[in-house]
Amino acid sequence: MRKCVFFIASIFSLLFITQNVKADEPNLKVIRQHLREAINDSKTTDSLYKSLSEIKNRTAIIDGFIAGLQALKAKHAWNPYSKIKYINNCEKTFEKAIAADPQNIEIRFMRFSVEDSVPGFLGYKKNLAPDSEAIINQLNKRNYGTADRILTIEIIKYLANSRRCTPNQVEELNKLLATLK
């Protein structure tokens, strides 16, 4: 009887611990929603940047979100020096995130979309082709990483309409899109 009670208590303890661990993990859907809001709102950008930067032992995806937020800080800044500083920090943070998780299509997509949007004279467009190739490669393997189905569809549509992909890549993306709908 004692062993049975101990076993049940152990199970409840384990469930309680795993619940707490999951509660401490950032909710990617919520972060993505805030990130979308941050595109047009500097206050959301600043608060999300601050809260994600305070996370200890950040994962590659969190570093990817921070890099995206650094790009948005550049967008919202009025001082040209600050804009360049944020973009340079963004580039470094993306490099760190991708080095930690090179197959993650969400991180690669964030960098792709930033590079696609940044003015060309800044010289920050060198990863467009490698990122699109890596994303398409992972999509073909059905390796979506942290991206859910809805985000995966958004990534495919964005890439296909970006005019940065070759006609063969666009055709491949359209085939992949058809399988997800």
mmCIF file of C-alpha atoms in Angstrom:
data_model
loop_
_atom_site.group_PDB
_atom_site.id
_atom_site.type_symbol
_atom_site.label_atom_id
_atom_site.label_comp_id
_atom_site.label_asym_id
_atom_site.label_seq_id
_atom_site.Cartn_x
_atom_site.Cartn_y
_atom_site.Cartn_z
ATOM 1 C CA MET A 1 0.000 0.000 0.000
ATOM 2 C CA ARG A 2 2.799 2.389 0.877
ATOM 3 C CA LYS A 3 4.489 1.776 -2.474
ATOM 4 C CA CYS A 4 1.217 2.542 -4.249
ATOM 5 C CA VAL A 5 0.766 5.861 -2.380
ATOM 6 C CA PHE A 6 4.407 6.781 -3.008
ATOM 7 C CA PHE A 7 4.020 5.922 -6.698
ATOM 8 C CA ILE A 8 0.858 8.062 -7.040
ATOM 9 C CA ALA A 9 2.503 10.941 -5.159
ATOM 10 C CA SER A 10 5.505 10.680 -7.459
ATOM 11 C CA ILE A 11 3.275 10.826 -10.531
ATOM 12 C CA PHE A 12 1.496 13.930 -9.223
ATOM 13 C CA SER A 13 4.834 15.561 -8.408
ATOM 14 C CA LEU A 14 6.107 14.834 -11.901
ATOM 15 C CA LEU A 15 2.932 16.247 -13.461
ATOM 16 C CA PHE A 16 3.223 19.366 -11.300
ATOM 17 C CA ILE A 17 6.866 19.900 -12.275
ATOM 18 C CA THR A 18 6.202 19.469 -16.003
ATOM 19 C CA GLN A 19 3.218 21.849 -15.764
ATOM 20 C CA ASN A 20 5.482 24.490 -14.210
ATOM 21 C CA VAL A 21 8.173 23.991 -16.840
ATOM 22 C CA LYS A 22 5.627 24.403 -19.615
ATOM 23 C CA ALA A 23 4.209 27.516 -17.938
ATOM 24 C CA ASP A 24 7.665 29.115 -17.953
ATOM 25 C CA GLU A 25 8.183 28.500 -21.669
ATOM 26 C CA PRO A 26 7.205 31.467 -23.833
ATOM 27 C CA ASN A 27 4.034 30.995 -25.867
ATOM 28 C CA LEU A 28 5.154 31.302 -29.499
ATOM 29 C CA LYS A 29 1.651 32.075 -30.781
ATOM 30 C CA VAL A 30 1.342 34.996 -28.373
ATOM 31 C CA ILE A 31 4.815 36.275 -29.273
ATOM 32 C CA ARG A 32 3.994 36.046 -32.998
ATOM 33 C CA GLN A 33 0.794 38.035 -32.452
ATOM 34 C CA HIS A 34 2.657 40.728 -30.512
ATOM 35 C CA LEU A 35 5.350 40.774 -33.183
ATOM 36 C CA ARG A 36 2.696 41.468 -35.843
ATOM 37 C CA GLU A 37 1.367 44.329 -33.704
ATOM 38 C CA ALA A 38 4.907 45.645 -33.211
ATOM 39 C CA ILE A 39 5.305 46.215 -36.945
ATOM 40 C CA ASN A 40 3.211 49.375 -36.626
ATOM 41 C CA ASP A 41 3.569 50.159 -32.927
ATOM 42 C CA SER A 42 6.864 51.219 -31.383
ATOM 43 C CA LYS A 43 5.561 50.770 -27.812
ATOM 44 C CA THR A 44 4.703 47.126 -28.493
ATOM 45 C CA THR A 45 8.128 46.717 -30.116
ATOM 46 C CA ASP A 46 9.884 48.122 -27.054
ATOM 47 C CA SER A 47 7.885 46.145 -24.476
ATOM 48 C CA LEU A 48 8.183 42.836 -26.350
ATOM 49 C CA TYR A 49 11.912 43.447 -26.914
ATOM 50 C CA LYS A 50 12.398 44.156 -23.209
ATOM 51 C CA SER A 51 10.459 41.095 -22.051
ATOM 52 C CA LEU A 52 12.180 38.689 -24.487
ATOM 53 C CA SER A 53 15.622 40.132 -23.716
ATOM 54 C CA GLU A 54 15.108 39.351 -20.022
ATOM 55 C CA ILE A 55 14.683 35.623 -20.695
ATOM 56 C CA LYS A 56 17.625 33.642 -19.366
ATOM 57 C CA ASN A 57 18.920 30.698 -21.431
ATOM 58 C CA ARG A 58 17.148 31.859 -24.578
ATOM 59 C CA THR A 59 16.424 29.405 -27.365
ATOM 60 C CA ALA A 60 17.327 30.089 -30.978
ATOM 61 C CA ILE A 61 13.736 31.022 -31.830
ATOM 62 C CA ILE A 62 13.633 33.620 -29.041
ATOM 63 C CA ASP A 63 16.900 35.083 -30.366
ATOM 64 C CA GLY A 64 15.262 35.139 -33.800
ATOM 65 C CA PHE A 65 12.318 37.098 -32.410
ATOM 66 C CA ILE A 66 14.720 39.493 -30.689
ATOM 67 C CA ALA A 67 16.533 40.022 -34.003
ATOM 68 C CA GLY A 68 13.221 40.762 -35.703
ATOM 69 C CA LEU A 69 12.401 43.236 -32.956
ATOM 70 C CA GLN A 70 15.789 44.912 -33.397
ATOM 71 C CA ALA A 71 14.858 45.408 -37.061
ATOM 72 C CA LEU A 72 11.539 46.914 -35.978
ATOM 73 C CA LYS A 73 13.356 49.194 -33.541
ATOM 74 C CA ALA A 74 15.365 50.390 -36.544
ATOM 75 C CA LYS A 75 12.144 50.972 -38.460
ATOM 76 C CA HIS A 76 10.620 53.011 -35.625
ATOM 77 C CA ALA A 77 13.778 55.009 -34.806
ATOM 78 C CA TRP A 78 14.056 58.519 -36.220
ATOM 79 C CA ASN A 79 17.826 58.889 -35.790
ATOM 80 C CA PRO A 80 19.791 57.445 -38.779
ATOM 81 C CA TYR A 81 22.649 56.404 -36.482
ATOM 82 C CA SER A 82 20.234 54.465 -34.262
ATOM 83 C CA LYS A 83 18.648 52.821 -37.307
ATOM 84 C CA ILE A 84 22.031 51.530 -38.501
ATOM 85 C CA LYS A 85 22.999 50.422 -34.981
ATOM 86 C CA TYR A 86 19.775 48.408 -34.619
ATOM 87 C CA ILE A 87 20.162 46.823 -38.070
ATOM 88 C CA ASN A 88 23.758 45.824 -37.305
ATOM 89 C CA ASN A 89 22.649 44.302 -33.977
ATOM 90 C CA CYS A 90 19.800 42.574 -35.789
ATOM 91 C CA GLU A 91 22.231 40.993 -38.243
ATOM 92 C CA LYS A 92 24.447 39.701 -35.419
ATOM 93 C CA THR A 93 21.496 38.331 -33.474
ATOM 94 C CA PHE A 94 20.126 36.542 -36.550
ATOM 95 C CA GLU A 95 23.560 34.978 -37.142
ATOM 96 C CA LYS A 96 23.577 33.698 -33.553
ATOM 97 C CA ALA A 97 20.030 32.318 -33.825
ATOM 98 C CA ILE A 98 20.659 30.587 -37.155
ATOM 99 C CA ALA A 99 23.963 29.144 -35.958
ATOM 100 C CA ALA A 100 22.066 27.612 -33.026
ATOM 101 C CA ASP A 101 19.233 26.225 -35.207
ATOM 102 C CA PRO A 102 20.132 26.367 -38.927
ATOM 103 C CA GLN A 103 17.131 24.313 -40.075
ATOM 104 C CA ASN A 104 14.507 26.479 -38.376
ATOM 105 C CA ILE A 105 12.380 27.940 -41.178
ATOM 106 C CA GLU A 106 10.788 30.522 -38.889
ATOM 107 C CA ILE A 107 14.124 32.115 -37.994
ATOM 108 C CA ARG A 108 15.296 31.961 -41.603
ATOM 109 C CA PHE A 109 12.003 33.494 -42.737
ATOM 110 C CA MET A 110 12.274 36.365 -40.258
ATOM 111 C CA ARG A 111 15.753 37.168 -41.550
ATOM 112 C CA PHE A 112 14.570 36.810 -45.157
ATOM 113 C CA SER A 113 11.666 39.203 -44.599
ATOM 114 C CA VAL A 114 13.904 41.754 -42.857
ATOM 115 C CA GLU A 115 16.502 41.617 -45.631
ATOM 116 C CA ASP A 116 13.737 41.841 -48.214
ATOM 117 C CA SER A 117 12.458 45.046 -46.557
ATOM 118 C CA VAL A 118 15.701 46.863 -45.712
ATOM 119 C CA PRO A 119 16.951 49.425 -48.254
ATOM 120 C CA GLY A 120 19.572 47.946 -50.577
ATOM 121 C CA PHE A 121 22.219 50.604 -49.931
ATOM 122 C CA LEU A 122 22.733 49.208 -46.428
ATOM 123 C CA GLY A 123 24.228 46.049 -47.945
ATOM 124 C CA TYR A 124 22.061 43.793 -45.832
ATOM 125 C CA LYS A 125 20.680 41.470 -48.501
ATOM 126 C CA LYS A 126 23.390 38.821 -48.706
ATOM 127 C CA ASN A 127 21.329 36.035 -47.105
ATOM 128 C CA LEU A 128 18.209 36.222 -49.278
ATOM 129 C CA ALA A 129 19.196 33.392 -51.635
ATOM 130 C CA PRO A 130 20.677 31.068 -48.972
ATOM 131 C CA ASP A 131 17.680 31.609 -46.688
ATOM 132 C CA SER A 132 15.110 30.962 -49.423
ATOM 133 C CA GLU A 133 17.002 27.798 -50.433
ATOM 134 C CA ALA A 134 17.215 26.600 -46.827
ATOM 135 C CA ILE A 135 13.524 27.304 -46.217
ATOM 136 C CA ILE A 136 12.431 25.480 -49.370
ATOM 137 C CA ASN A 137 14.733 22.567 -48.538
ATOM 138 C CA GLN A 138 13.205 22.212 -45.065
ATOM 139 C CA LEU A 139 9.666 22.598 -46.444
ATOM 140 C CA ASN A 140 10.338 19.758 -48.890
ATOM 141 C CA LYS A 141 11.440 17.611 -45.943
ATOM 142 C CA ARG A 142 8.268 18.616 -44.056
ATOM 143 C CA ASN A 143 10.529 19.976 -41.335
ATOM 144 C CA TYR A 144 8.522 22.986 -40.170
ATOM 145 C CA GLY A 145 10.361 23.399 -36.879
ATOM 146 C CA THR A 146 8.579 25.907 -34.640
ATOM 147 C CA ALA A 147 6.234 27.039 -37.427
ATOM 148 C CA ASP A 148 2.642 25.849 -37.237
ATOM 149 C CA ARG A 149 0.507 25.164 -40.324
ATOM 150 C CA ILE A 150 -0.836 28.733 -40.613
ATOM 151 C CA LEU A 151 2.637 30.276 -40.323
ATOM 152 C CA THR A 152 4.038 27.756 -42.810
ATOM 153 C CA ILE A 153 1.403 28.814 -45.345
ATOM 154 C CA GLU A 154 2.242 32.492 -44.705
ATOM 155 C CA ILE A 155 5.946 31.768 -45.231
ATOM 156 C CA ILE A 156 5.291 29.975 -48.518
ATOM 157 C CA LYS A 157 3.034 32.758 -49.803
ATOM 158 C CA TYR A 158 5.496 35.462 -48.806
ATOM 159 C CA LEU A 159 8.412 33.704 -50.486
ATOM 160 C CA ALA A 160 6.436 32.983 -53.659
ATOM 161 C CA ASN A 161 5.345 36.629 -53.939
ATOM 162 C CA SER A 162 8.658 38.183 -52.893
ATOM 163 C CA ARG A 163 10.195 38.232 -56.375
ATOM 164 C CA ARG A 164 13.389 37.010 -54.717
ATOM 165 C CA CYS A 165 12.905 33.371 -55.696
ATOM 166 C CA THR A 166 13.650 31.798 -59.046
ATOM 167 C CA PRO A 167 10.739 30.659 -61.230
ATOM 168 C CA ASN A 168 11.579 27.044 -60.343
ATOM 169 C CA GLN A 169 11.470 27.884 -56.629
ATOM 170 C CA VAL A 170 8.121 29.663 -57.039
ATOM 171 C CA GLU A 171 6.727 26.609 -58.816
ATOM 172 C CA GLU A 172 8.037 24.379 -56.024
ATOM 173 C CA LEU A 173 6.530 26.690 -53.389
ATOM 174 C CA ASN A 174 3.143 26.625 -55.111
ATOM 175 C CA LYS A 175 3.212 22.812 -55.098
ATOM 176 C CA LEU A 176 4.066 22.826 -51.389
ATOM 177 C CA LEU A 177 1.266 25.296 -50.736
ATOM 178 C CA ALA A 178 -1.235 23.049 -52.503
ATOM 179 C CA THR A 179 -0.330 20.182 -50.171
ATOM 180 C CA LEU A 180 -0.977 22.292 -47.072
ATOM 181 C CA LYS A 181 -4.376 23.711 -48.029
#
